[in-house]
GROMACS .gro file of C-alpha atoms in nm:
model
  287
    1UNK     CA    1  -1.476   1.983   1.326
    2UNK     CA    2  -1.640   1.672   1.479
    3UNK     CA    3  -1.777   1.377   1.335
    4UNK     CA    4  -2.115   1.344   1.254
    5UNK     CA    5  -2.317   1.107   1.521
    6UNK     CA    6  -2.208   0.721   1.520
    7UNK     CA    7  -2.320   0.386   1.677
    8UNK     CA    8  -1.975   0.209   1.799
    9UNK     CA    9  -1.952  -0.180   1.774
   10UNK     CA   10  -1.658  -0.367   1.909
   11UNK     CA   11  -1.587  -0.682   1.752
   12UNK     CA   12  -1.461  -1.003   1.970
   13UNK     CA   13  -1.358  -1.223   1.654
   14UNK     CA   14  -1.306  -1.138   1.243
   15UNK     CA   15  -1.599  -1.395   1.150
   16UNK     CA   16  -1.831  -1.169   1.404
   17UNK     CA   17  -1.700  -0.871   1.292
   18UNK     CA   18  -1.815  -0.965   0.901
   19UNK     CA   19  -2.165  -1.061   1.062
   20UNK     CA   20  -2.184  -0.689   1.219
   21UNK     CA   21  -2.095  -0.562   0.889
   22UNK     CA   22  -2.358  -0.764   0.708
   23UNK     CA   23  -2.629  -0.683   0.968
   24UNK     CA   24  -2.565  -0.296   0.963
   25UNK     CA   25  -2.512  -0.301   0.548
   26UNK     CA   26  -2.326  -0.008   0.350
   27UNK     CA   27  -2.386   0.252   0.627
   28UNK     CA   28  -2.078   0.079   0.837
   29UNK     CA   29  -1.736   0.105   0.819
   30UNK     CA   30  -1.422  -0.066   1.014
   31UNK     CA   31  -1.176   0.071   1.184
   32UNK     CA   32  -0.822  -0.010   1.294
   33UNK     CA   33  -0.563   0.243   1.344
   34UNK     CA   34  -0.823   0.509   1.265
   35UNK     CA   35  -0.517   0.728   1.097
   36UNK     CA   36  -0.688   0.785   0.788
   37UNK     CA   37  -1.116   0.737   0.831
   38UNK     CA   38  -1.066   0.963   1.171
   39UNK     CA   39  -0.963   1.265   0.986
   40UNK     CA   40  -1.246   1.180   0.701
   41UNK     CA   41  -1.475   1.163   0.946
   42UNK     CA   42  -1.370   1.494   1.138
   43UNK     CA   43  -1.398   1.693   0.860
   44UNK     CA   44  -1.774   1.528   0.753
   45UNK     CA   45  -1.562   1.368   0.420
   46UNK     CA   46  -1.718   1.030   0.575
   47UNK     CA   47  -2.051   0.994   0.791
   48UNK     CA   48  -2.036   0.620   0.841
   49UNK     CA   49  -2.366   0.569   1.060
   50UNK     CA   50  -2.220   0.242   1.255
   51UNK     CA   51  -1.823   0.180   1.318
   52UNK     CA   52  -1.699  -0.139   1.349
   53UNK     CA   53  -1.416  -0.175   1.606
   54UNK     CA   54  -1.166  -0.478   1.491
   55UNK     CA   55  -0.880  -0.318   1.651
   56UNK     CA   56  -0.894  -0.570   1.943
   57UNK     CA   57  -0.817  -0.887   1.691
   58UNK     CA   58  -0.488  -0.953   1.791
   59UNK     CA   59  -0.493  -1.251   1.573
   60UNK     CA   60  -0.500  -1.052   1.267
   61UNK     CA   61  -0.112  -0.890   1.419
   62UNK     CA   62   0.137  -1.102   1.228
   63UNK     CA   63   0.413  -1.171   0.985
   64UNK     CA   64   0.488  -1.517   0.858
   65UNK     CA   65   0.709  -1.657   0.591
   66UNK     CA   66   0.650  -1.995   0.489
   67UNK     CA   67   0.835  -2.291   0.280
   68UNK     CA   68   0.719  -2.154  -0.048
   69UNK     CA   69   0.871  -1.794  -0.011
   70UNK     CA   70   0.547  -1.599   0.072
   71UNK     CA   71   0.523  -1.332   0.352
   72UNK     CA   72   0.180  -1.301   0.506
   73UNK     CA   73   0.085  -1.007   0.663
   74UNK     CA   74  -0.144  -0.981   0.891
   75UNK     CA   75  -0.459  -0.717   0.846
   76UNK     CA   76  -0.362  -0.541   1.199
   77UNK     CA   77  -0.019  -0.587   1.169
   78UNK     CA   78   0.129  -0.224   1.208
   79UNK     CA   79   0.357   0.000   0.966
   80UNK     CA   80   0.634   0.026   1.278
   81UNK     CA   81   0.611  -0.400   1.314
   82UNK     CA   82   0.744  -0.369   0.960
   83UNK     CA   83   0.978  -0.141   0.990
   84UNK     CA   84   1.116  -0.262   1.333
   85UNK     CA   85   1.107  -0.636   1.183
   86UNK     CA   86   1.484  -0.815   1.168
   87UNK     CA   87   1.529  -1.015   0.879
   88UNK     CA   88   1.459  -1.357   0.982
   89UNK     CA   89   1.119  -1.207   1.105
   90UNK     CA   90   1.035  -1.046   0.780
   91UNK     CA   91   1.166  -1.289   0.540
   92UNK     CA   92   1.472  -1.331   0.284
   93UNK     CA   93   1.385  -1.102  -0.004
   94UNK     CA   94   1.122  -0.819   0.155
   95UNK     CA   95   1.388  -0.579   0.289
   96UNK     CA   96   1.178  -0.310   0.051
   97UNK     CA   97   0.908  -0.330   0.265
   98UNK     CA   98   1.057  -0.205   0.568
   99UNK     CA   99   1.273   0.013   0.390
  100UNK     CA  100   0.960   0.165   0.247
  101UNK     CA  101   0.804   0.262   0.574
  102UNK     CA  102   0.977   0.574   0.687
  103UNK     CA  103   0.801   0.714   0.415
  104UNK     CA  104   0.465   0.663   0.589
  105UNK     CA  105   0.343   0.971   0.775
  106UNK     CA  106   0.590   0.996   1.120
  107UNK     CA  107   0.585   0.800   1.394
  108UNK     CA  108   0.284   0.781   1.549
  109UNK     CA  109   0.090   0.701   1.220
  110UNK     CA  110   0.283   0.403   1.202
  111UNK     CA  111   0.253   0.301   1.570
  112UNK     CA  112  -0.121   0.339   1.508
  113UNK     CA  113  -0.230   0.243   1.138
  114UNK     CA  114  -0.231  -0.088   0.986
  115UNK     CA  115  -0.123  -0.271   0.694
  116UNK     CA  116  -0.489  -0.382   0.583
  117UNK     CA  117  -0.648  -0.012   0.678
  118UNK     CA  118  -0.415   0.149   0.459
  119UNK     CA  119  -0.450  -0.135   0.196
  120UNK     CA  120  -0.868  -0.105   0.227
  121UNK     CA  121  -0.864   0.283   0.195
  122UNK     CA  122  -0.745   0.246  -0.138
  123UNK     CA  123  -0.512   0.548  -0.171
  124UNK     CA  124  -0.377   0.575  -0.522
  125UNK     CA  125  -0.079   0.728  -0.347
  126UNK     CA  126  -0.068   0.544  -0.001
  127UNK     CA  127   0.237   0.317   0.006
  128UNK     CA  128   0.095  -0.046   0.139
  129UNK     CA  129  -0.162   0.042  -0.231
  130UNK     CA  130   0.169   0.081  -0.434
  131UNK     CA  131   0.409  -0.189  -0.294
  132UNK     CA  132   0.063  -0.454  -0.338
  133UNK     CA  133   0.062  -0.387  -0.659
  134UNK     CA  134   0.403  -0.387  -0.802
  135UNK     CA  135   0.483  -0.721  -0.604
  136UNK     CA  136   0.181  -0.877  -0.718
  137UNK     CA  137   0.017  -0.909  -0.373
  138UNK     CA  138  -0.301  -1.134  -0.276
  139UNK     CA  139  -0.553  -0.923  -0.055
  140UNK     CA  140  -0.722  -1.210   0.130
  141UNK     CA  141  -1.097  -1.080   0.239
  142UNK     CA  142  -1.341  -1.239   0.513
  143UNK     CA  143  -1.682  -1.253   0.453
  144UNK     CA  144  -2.029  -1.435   0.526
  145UNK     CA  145  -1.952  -1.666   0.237
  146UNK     CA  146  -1.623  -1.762   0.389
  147UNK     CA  147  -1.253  -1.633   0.230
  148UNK     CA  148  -1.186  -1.509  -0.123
  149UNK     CA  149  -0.847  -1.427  -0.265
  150UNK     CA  150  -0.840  -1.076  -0.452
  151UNK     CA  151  -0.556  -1.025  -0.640
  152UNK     CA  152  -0.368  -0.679  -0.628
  153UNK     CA  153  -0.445  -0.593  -0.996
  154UNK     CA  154  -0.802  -0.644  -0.864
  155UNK     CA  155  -0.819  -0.492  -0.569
  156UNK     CA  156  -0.799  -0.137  -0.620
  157UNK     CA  157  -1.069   0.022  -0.825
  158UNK     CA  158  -1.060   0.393  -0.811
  159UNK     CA  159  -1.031   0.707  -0.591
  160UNK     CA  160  -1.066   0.554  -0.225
  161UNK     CA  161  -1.248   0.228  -0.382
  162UNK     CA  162  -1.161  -0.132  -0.346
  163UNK     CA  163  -1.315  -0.458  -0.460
  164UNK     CA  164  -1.405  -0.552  -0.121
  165UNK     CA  165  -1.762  -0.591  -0.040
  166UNK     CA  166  -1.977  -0.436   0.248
  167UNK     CA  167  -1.990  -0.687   0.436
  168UNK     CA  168  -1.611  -0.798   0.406
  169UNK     CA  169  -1.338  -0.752   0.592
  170UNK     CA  170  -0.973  -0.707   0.510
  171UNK     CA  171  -0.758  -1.042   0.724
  172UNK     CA  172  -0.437  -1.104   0.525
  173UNK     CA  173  -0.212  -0.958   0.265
  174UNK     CA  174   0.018  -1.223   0.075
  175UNK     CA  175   0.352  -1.136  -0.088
  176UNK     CA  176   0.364  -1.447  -0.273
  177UNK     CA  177   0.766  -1.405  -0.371
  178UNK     CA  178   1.091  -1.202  -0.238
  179UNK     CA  179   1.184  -0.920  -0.453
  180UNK     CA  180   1.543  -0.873  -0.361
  181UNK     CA  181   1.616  -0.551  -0.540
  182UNK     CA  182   1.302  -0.319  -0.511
  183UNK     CA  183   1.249   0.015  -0.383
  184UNK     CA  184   1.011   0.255  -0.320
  185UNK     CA  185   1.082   0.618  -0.349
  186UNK     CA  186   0.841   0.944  -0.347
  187UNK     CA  187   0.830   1.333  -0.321
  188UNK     CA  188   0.569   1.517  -0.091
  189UNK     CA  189   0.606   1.889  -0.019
  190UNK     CA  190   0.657   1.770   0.362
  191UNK     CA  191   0.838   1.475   0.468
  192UNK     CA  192   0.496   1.261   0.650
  193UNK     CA  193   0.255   1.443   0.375
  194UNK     CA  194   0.075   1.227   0.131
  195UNK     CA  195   0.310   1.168  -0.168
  196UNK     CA  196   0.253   1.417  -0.546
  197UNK     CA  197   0.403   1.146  -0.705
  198UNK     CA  198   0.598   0.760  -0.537
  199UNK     CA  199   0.737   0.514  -0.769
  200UNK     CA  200   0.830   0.126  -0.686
  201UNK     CA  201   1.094  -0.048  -0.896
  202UNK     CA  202   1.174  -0.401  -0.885
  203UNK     CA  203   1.459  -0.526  -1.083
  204UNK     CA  204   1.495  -0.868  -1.231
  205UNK     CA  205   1.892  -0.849  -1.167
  206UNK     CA  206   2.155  -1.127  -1.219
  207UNK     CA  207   2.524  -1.125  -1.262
  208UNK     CA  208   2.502  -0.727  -1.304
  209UNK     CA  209   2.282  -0.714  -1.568
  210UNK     CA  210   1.896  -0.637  -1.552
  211UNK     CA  211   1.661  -0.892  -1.728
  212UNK     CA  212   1.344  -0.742  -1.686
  213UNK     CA  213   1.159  -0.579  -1.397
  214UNK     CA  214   0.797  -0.390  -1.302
  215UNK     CA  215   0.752  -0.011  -1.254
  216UNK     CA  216   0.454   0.115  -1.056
  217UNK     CA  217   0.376   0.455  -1.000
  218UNK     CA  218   0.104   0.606  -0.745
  219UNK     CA  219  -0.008   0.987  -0.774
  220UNK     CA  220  -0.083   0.955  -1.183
  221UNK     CA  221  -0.435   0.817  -1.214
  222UNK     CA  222  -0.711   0.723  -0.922
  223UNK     CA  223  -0.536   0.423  -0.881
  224UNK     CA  224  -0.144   0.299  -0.838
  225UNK     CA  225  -0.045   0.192  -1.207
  226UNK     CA  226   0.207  -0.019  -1.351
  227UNK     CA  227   0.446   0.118  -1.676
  228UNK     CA  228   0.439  -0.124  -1.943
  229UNK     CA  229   0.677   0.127  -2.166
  230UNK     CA  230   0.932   0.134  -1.870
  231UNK     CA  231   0.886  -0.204  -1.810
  232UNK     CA  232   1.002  -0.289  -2.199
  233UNK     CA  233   1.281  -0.081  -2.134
  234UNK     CA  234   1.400  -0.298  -1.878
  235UNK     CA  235   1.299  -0.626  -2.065
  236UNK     CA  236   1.550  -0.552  -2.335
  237UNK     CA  237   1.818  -0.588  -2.086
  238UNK     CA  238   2.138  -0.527  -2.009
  239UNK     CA  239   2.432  -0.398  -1.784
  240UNK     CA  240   2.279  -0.200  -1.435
  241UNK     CA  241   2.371   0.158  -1.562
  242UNK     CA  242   2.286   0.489  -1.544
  243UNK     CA  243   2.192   0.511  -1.900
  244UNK     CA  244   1.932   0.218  -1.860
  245UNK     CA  245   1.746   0.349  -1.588
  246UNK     CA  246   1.758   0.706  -1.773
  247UNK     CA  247   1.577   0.493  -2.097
  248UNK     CA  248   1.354   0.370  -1.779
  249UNK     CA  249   1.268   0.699  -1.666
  250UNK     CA  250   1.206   0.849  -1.942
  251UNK     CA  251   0.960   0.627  -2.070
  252UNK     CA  252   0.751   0.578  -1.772
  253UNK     CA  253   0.741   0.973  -1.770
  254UNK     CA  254   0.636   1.026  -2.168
  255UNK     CA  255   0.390   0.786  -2.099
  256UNK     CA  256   0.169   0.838  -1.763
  257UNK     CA  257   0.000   1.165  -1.879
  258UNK     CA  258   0.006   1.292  -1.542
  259UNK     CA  259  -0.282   1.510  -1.492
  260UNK     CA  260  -0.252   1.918  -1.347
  261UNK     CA  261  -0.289   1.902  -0.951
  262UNK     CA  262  -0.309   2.130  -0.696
  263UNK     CA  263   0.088   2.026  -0.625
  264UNK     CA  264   0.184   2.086  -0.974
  265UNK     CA  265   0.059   2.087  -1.359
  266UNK     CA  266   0.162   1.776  -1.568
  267UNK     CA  267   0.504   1.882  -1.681
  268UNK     CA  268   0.635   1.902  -1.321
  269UNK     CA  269   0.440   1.555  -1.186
  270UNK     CA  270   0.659   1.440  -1.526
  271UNK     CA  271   0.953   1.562  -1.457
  272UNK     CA  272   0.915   1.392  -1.081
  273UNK     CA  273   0.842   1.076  -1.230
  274UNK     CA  274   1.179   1.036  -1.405
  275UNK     CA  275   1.396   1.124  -1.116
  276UNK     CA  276   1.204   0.919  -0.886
  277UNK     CA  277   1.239   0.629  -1.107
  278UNK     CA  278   1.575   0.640  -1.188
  279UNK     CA  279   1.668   0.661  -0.822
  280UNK     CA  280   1.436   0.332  -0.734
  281UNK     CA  281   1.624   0.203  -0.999
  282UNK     CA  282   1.958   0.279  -0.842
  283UNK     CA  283   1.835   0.221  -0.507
  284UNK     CA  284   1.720  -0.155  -0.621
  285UNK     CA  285   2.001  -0.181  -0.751
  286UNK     CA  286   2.218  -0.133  -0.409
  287UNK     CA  287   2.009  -0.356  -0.248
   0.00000   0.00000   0.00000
């Protein structure tokens, strides 16, 4: 299929790209990369009447660390600038994050999409959604009124639904502190598909022993969730071993309630929860 008919805008600057989206209202939508609202549009899942263009804002293409640890992303910045990005490029701590993108479709995908249209779709299972929220991430948006800071636990609000408005637009994500021992980890039927179930772990871990650390998990509920049960697991503490991050595993699995799917009823999305989260935990661990 083809999309249904559209009115193209190309925008020369991010404040006149949030003017176009005021002006045309809820009917609009931006696009980047394209890799995701494309193939909604192709098969008539989306019939945006106007698309905004910002694909041109080369300003928005950037990472920067700065004196007080953070790593700012910029909105256009691609998945393969993340995963091609040395270390004094990405910043002392964020190795997760370009570990984390050869899970991201295949090659192309992440030539072509970007860090804030992934982040603005607001899939519960997309990666960029998953890594925002288990590092605590600031989703900096652009709009008529000026900027606004949206924090992660914000941001995403349901299937495919953020807390940006209309008429903003996505500029910056902020990863306001290194997490040294994190990783993401996920199964899809298909290595590029989107993900039954992904899991990011990131450790509090000194001397050998673990002192406390977050578990997220995407593919559960309409939006990526953290674990407080596995989470208390890890706050009690103690030595980096196999038997912890089984305790780990198996709480974040008794407790997400993962609901029947066309990729598998809630015993299996369980049981795929508590190896995926015992290997993040292993994997963070190696880091």
């Amino acid at each position: 299929m083809k999309p249904a008919p559209f009115v193209y805008h190309r925008a020369r600057d991010a404040v006149g790209a949030t003017r176009l989206l005021a002006e045309l209202g809820d009917e609009s939508k931006v696009i980047a990369g394209g890799q995701s609202l494309v193939a909604m549009m192709n098969f008539r899942l989306a019939r945006p009447r106007h698309l905004v263009d910002v694909g041109g804002l080369r300003e928005l293409d950037y990472l920067r660390t700065g004196p007080d640890g953070a790593l700012r992303v910029g909105a256009l910045t691609t998945h393969h600038t993340v995963e091609t990005a040395s270390d004094e490029r990405l910043g002392s701590g964020f190795a997760v994050l370009r570990a984390a993108m050869e899970w991201v479709g295949h090659l192309p995908i992440r030539t072509r999409g970007t860090v804030g249209g992934s982040i603005a779709h607001a899939d519960a299972t997309a990666e960029w959604c998953l890594l925002a929220v288990a590092l605590d991430a600031e989703m900096v948006a652009l709009g008529p009124g000026g900027e606004r800071r949206i924090p992660a636990a914000d941001f995403f609000q349901g299937y495919y639904t953020s807390a940006l408005d209309p008429d903003e637009l996505l500029v910056e994500v902020v990863f306001p502190r290194p997490a040294r021992y994190a990783a993401l980890t996920e199964f899809a039927e298909r290595r590029g598909d989107f993900a039954t179930v992904s899991t990011v772990v990131a450790l509090d871990l000194r001397d050998g022993a673990v002192h406390g650390g977050r578990v997220t998990l995407g593919g559960v509920a309409p939006l990526p969730v953290r674990s407080p049960e596995a989470e208390a697991v890890l706050a009690r503490g103690g030595p980096a071993s196999p038997e912890l991050f089984t305790a780990c595993a198996g709480a974040a699995a008794a407790a997400a309630g993962p609901p029947d799917g066309v990729s598998g009823d809630g015993d299996y999305r369980a049981a795929l929860i508590r190896e995926l989260v015992r290997r993040a935990c292993e994997e963070a661990v190696s880091r």
